[in-house]
PDB file of C-alpha atoms in Angstrom:
ATOM      1  CA  UNK T1278      14.295   2.806   0.747  1.00  0.00           C
ATOM      2  CA  UNK T1279      11.405   0.358   0.775  1.00  0.00           C
ATOM      3  CA  UNK T1280      12.508  -3.203   0.211  1.00  0.00           C
ATOM      4  CA  UNK T1281      10.223  -6.228   0.047  1.00  0.00           C
ATOM      5  CA  UNK T1282      11.695  -9.675  -0.586  1.00  0.00           C
ATOM      6  CA  UNK T1283       9.443 -12.630  -1.328  1.00  0.00           C
ATOM      7  CA  UNK T1284      10.500 -16.250  -0.811  1.00  0.00           C
ATOM      8  CA  UNK T1285       9.131 -19.738  -0.311  1.00  0.00           C
ATOM      9  CA  UNK T1286       7.792 -20.533  -3.739  1.00  0.00           C
ATOM     10  CA  UNK T1287       8.389 -23.765  -5.599  1.00  0.00           C
ATOM     11  CA  UNK T1288       6.882 -26.671  -7.473  1.00  0.00           C
ATOM     12  CA  UNK T1289       4.094 -28.519  -5.713  1.00  0.00           C
ATOM     13  CA  UNK T1290       1.516 -31.096  -6.730  1.00  0.00           C
ATOM     14  CA  UNK T1291      -2.192 -30.259  -6.786  1.00  0.00           C
ATOM     15  CA  UNK T1292      -3.555 -30.492  -3.265  1.00  0.00           C
ATOM     16  CA  UNK T1293      -0.207 -29.609  -1.754  1.00  0.00           C
ATOM     17  CA  UNK T1294       0.860 -26.733   0.445  1.00  0.00           C
ATOM     18  CA  UNK T1295       3.413 -23.939   0.472  1.00  0.00           C
ATOM     19  CA  UNK T1296       4.241 -21.101   2.828  1.00  0.00           C
ATOM     20  CA  UNK T1297       5.380 -17.833   1.302  1.00  0.00           C
ATOM     21  CA  UNK T1298       7.302 -15.194   3.216  1.00  0.00           C
ATOM     22  CA  UNK T1299       7.741 -11.472   2.683  1.00  0.00           C
ATOM     23  CA  UNK T1300      10.635  -9.709   4.403  1.00  0.00           C
ATOM     24  CA  UNK T1301      10.141  -5.947   4.759  1.00  0.00           C
ATOM     25  CA  UNK T1302      12.672  -3.192   5.394  1.00  0.00           C
ATOM     26  CA  UNK T1303      13.093   0.536   4.848  1.00  0.00           C
ATOM     27  CA  UNK T1304       9.785   1.567   6.412  1.00  0.00           C
ATOM     28  CA  UNK T1305       7.827   1.113   9.635  1.00  0.00           C
ATOM     29  CA  UNK T1306       6.234  -2.188   8.725  1.00  0.00           C
ATOM     30  CA  UNK T1307       3.898  -2.368  11.702  1.00  0.00           C
ATOM     31  CA  UNK T1308       2.061   0.799  10.622  1.00  0.00           C
ATOM     32  CA  UNK T1309       0.995  -0.481   7.204  1.00  0.00           C
ATOM     33  CA  UNK T1310      -1.639  -2.803   5.854  1.00  0.00           C
ATOM     34  CA  UNK T1311       0.017  -5.234   3.475  1.00  0.00           C
ATOM     35  CA  UNK T1312      -1.142  -7.223   0.469  1.00  0.00           C
ATOM     36  CA  UNK T1313      -0.287 -10.331  -1.498  1.00  0.00           C
ATOM     37  CA  UNK T1314      -0.909 -10.214  -5.215  1.00  0.00           C
ATOM     38  CA  UNK T1315      -0.074 -12.647  -8.014  1.00  0.00           C
ATOM     39  CA  UNK T1316       0.511 -12.682 -11.721  1.00  0.00           C
ATOM     40  CA  UNK T1317       0.035 -15.718 -13.906  1.00  0.00           C
ATOM     41  CA  UNK T1318       1.887 -15.833 -17.194  1.00  0.00           C
ATOM     42  CA  UNK T1319       0.211 -13.680 -19.798  1.00  0.00           C
ATOM     43  CA  UNK T1320      -2.220 -12.042 -17.375  1.00  0.00           C
ATOM     44  CA  UNK T1321      -2.323  -8.961 -15.177  1.00  0.00           C
ATOM     45  CA  UNK T1322      -1.771  -8.667 -11.480  1.00  0.00           C
ATOM     46  CA  UNK T1323      -4.498 -10.209  -9.331  1.00  0.00           C
ATOM     47  CA  UNK T1324      -5.159  -9.323  -5.718  1.00  0.00           C
ATOM     48  CA  UNK T1325      -4.974 -12.341  -3.376  1.00  0.00           C
ATOM     49  CA  UNK T1326      -5.212 -11.113   0.199  1.00  0.00           C
ATOM     50  CA  UNK T1327      -4.460  -8.302   2.577  1.00  0.00           C
ATOM     51  CA  UNK T1328      -3.839  -7.885   6.270  1.00  0.00           C
ATOM     52  CA  UNK T1329      -4.226  -4.728   8.305  1.00  0.00           C
ATOM     53  CA  UNK T1330      -1.625  -3.396  10.688  1.00  0.00           C
ATOM     54  CA  UNK T1331      -3.488  -5.042  13.562  1.00  0.00           C
ATOM     55  CA  UNK T1332      -4.268  -8.326  11.816  1.00  0.00           C
ATOM     56  CA  UNK T1333      -7.612  -7.900  10.110  1.00  0.00           C
ATOM     57  CA  UNK T1334      -7.702  -9.996   6.922  1.00  0.00           C
ATOM     58  CA  UNK T1335      -9.502 -10.288   3.613  1.00  0.00           C
ATOM     59  CA  UNK T1336      -9.214 -12.777   0.749  1.00  0.00           C
ATOM     60  CA  UNK T1337     -10.126 -13.073  -2.883  1.00  0.00           C
ATOM     61  CA  UNK T1338     -12.991 -15.501  -3.453  1.00  0.00           C
ATOM     62  CA  UNK T1339     -10.670 -17.769  -5.413  1.00  0.00           C
ATOM     63  CA  UNK T1340      -8.452 -18.442  -2.372  1.00  0.00           C
ATOM     64  CA  UNK T1341     -10.891 -18.018   0.538  1.00  0.00           C
ATOM     65  CA  UNK T1342     -10.735 -21.028   2.850  1.00  0.00           C
ATOM     66  CA  UNK T1343      -7.476 -22.295   1.334  1.00  0.00           C
ATOM     67  CA  UNK T1344      -5.001 -19.477   1.986  1.00  0.00           C
ATOM     68  CA  UNK T1345      -4.156 -17.798   5.294  1.00  0.00           C
ATOM     69  CA  UNK T1346      -2.336 -14.489   5.559  1.00  0.00           C
ATOM     70  CA  UNK T1347      -0.446 -13.524   8.700  1.00  0.00           C
ATOM     71  CA  UNK T1348       2.226 -11.130   9.894  1.00  0.00           C
ATOM     72  CA  UNK T1349       4.866 -10.801  12.589  1.00  0.00           C
ATOM     73  CA  UNK T1350       5.436  -7.111  13.221  1.00  0.00           C
ATOM     74  CA  UNK T1351       8.362  -7.824  15.565  1.00  0.00           C
ATOM     75  CA  UNK T1352      10.206  -9.520  12.702  1.00  0.00           C
ATOM     76  CA  UNK T1353       8.952  -7.259   9.880  1.00  0.00           C
ATOM     77  CA  UNK T1354       7.587 -10.343   8.146  1.00  0.00           C
ATOM     78  CA  UNK T1355       4.380 -11.293   6.367  1.00  0.00           C
ATOM     79  CA  UNK T1356       3.354 -14.799   5.365  1.00  0.00           C
ATOM     80  CA  UNK T1357       0.913 -16.583   3.093  1.00  0.00           C
ATOM     81  CA  UNK T1358       0.060 -20.149   4.012  1.00  0.00           C
ATOM     82  CA  UNK T1359      -1.359 -21.851   0.920  1.00  0.00           C
ATOM     83  CA  UNK T1360      -3.183 -25.172   1.192  1.00  0.00           C
ATOM     84  CA  UNK T1361      -5.160 -27.305  -1.236  1.00  0.00           C
ATOM     85  CA  UNK T1362      -3.258 -25.746  -4.089  1.00  0.00           C
ATOM     86  CA  UNK T1363      -4.718 -25.895  -7.575  1.00  0.00           C
ATOM     87  CA  UNK T1364      -3.057 -25.556 -10.982  1.00  0.00           C
ATOM     88  CA  UNK T1365      -4.799 -22.192 -11.369  1.00  0.00           C
ATOM     89  CA  UNK T1366      -2.801 -20.913  -8.373  1.00  0.00           C
ATOM     90  CA  UNK T1367       0.327 -21.077 -10.527  1.00  0.00           C
ATOM     91  CA  UNK T1368       1.756 -17.559 -10.663  1.00  0.00           C
ATOM     92  CA  UNK T1369       4.477 -15.269  -9.429  1.00  0.00           C
ATOM     93  CA  UNK T1370       3.468 -14.013  -5.986  1.00  0.00           C
ATOM     94  CA  UNK T1371       4.376 -10.537  -4.757  1.00  0.00           C
ATOM     95  CA  UNK T1372       3.934  -8.533  -1.573  1.00  0.00           C
ATOM     96  CA  UNK T1373       3.430  -4.794  -1.316  1.00  0.00           C
ATOM     97  CA  UNK T1374       1.792  -2.173   0.833  1.00  0.00           C
ATOM     98  CA  UNK T1375      -1.997  -2.264   0.491  1.00  0.00           C
ATOM     99  CA  UNK T1376      -1.941   1.456  -0.135  1.00  0.00           C
ATOM    100  CA  UNK T1377       0.421   1.030  -3.091  1.00  0.00           C
ATOM    101  CA  UNK T1378      -1.714  -1.749  -4.554  1.00  0.00           C
ATOM    102  CA  UNK T1379      -4.782   0.498  -4.342  1.00  0.00           C
ATOM    103  CA  UNK T1380      -2.829   3.274  -6.072  1.00  0.00           C
ATOM    104  CA  UNK T1381      -1.966   0.969  -8.942  1.00  0.00           C
ATOM    105  CA  UNK T1382       1.725   0.637  -8.207  1.00  0.00           C
ATOM    106  CA  UNK T1383       3.679  -2.389  -9.286  1.00  0.00           C
ATOM    107  CA  UNK T1384       5.213  -4.512  -6.539  1.00  0.00           C
ATOM    108  CA  UNK T1385       8.800  -3.471  -5.856  1.00  0.00           C
ATOM    109  CA  UNK T1386      10.210  -6.970  -5.420  1.00  0.00           C
ATOM    110  CA  UNK T1387      11.080  -9.834  -7.729  1.00  0.00           C
ATOM    111  CA  UNK T1388       8.328 -12.100  -6.487  1.00  0.00           C
ATOM    112  CA  UNK T1389       8.433 -15.833  -5.859  1.00  0.00           C
ATOM    113  CA  UNK T1390       7.253 -18.405  -8.394  1.00  0.00           C
ATOM    114  CA  UNK T1391       4.613 -20.914  -7.364  1.00  0.00           C
ATOM    115  CA  UNK T1392       3.956 -23.769  -9.787  1.00  0.00           C
ATOM    116  CA  UNK T1393       1.206 -26.264  -9.097  1.00  0.00           C
ATOM    117  CA  UNK T1394       1.521 -29.242 -11.389  1.00  0.00           C
ATOM    118  CA  UNK T1395       1.551 -33.015 -11.336  1.00  0.00           C
TER     119      UNK T1395
END
């Protein structure tokens, strides 16, 4: 059974930083490209970033240059380092397989709340 558990969110001031983590289990993590997506209150899911099984990355224009995605296949973990945070980054952040995102599936986990506010 696929399980993805997000953590690391919190309240941070504009300009601050956070590091999100995604713990994966129930599948061979190293074989899959993975994605971060987010959902602000009252809006739909928005793609943030993805990372291939061998570390190739891509970012939404809104986070390019501020966010860095990474993974540790030995630990079945994925990360999102977020710097220079803006109020518009406030959302619940989720991780899921890139394939599932492209198929329109909802993330399986509960997500982690990021709030950027002074």
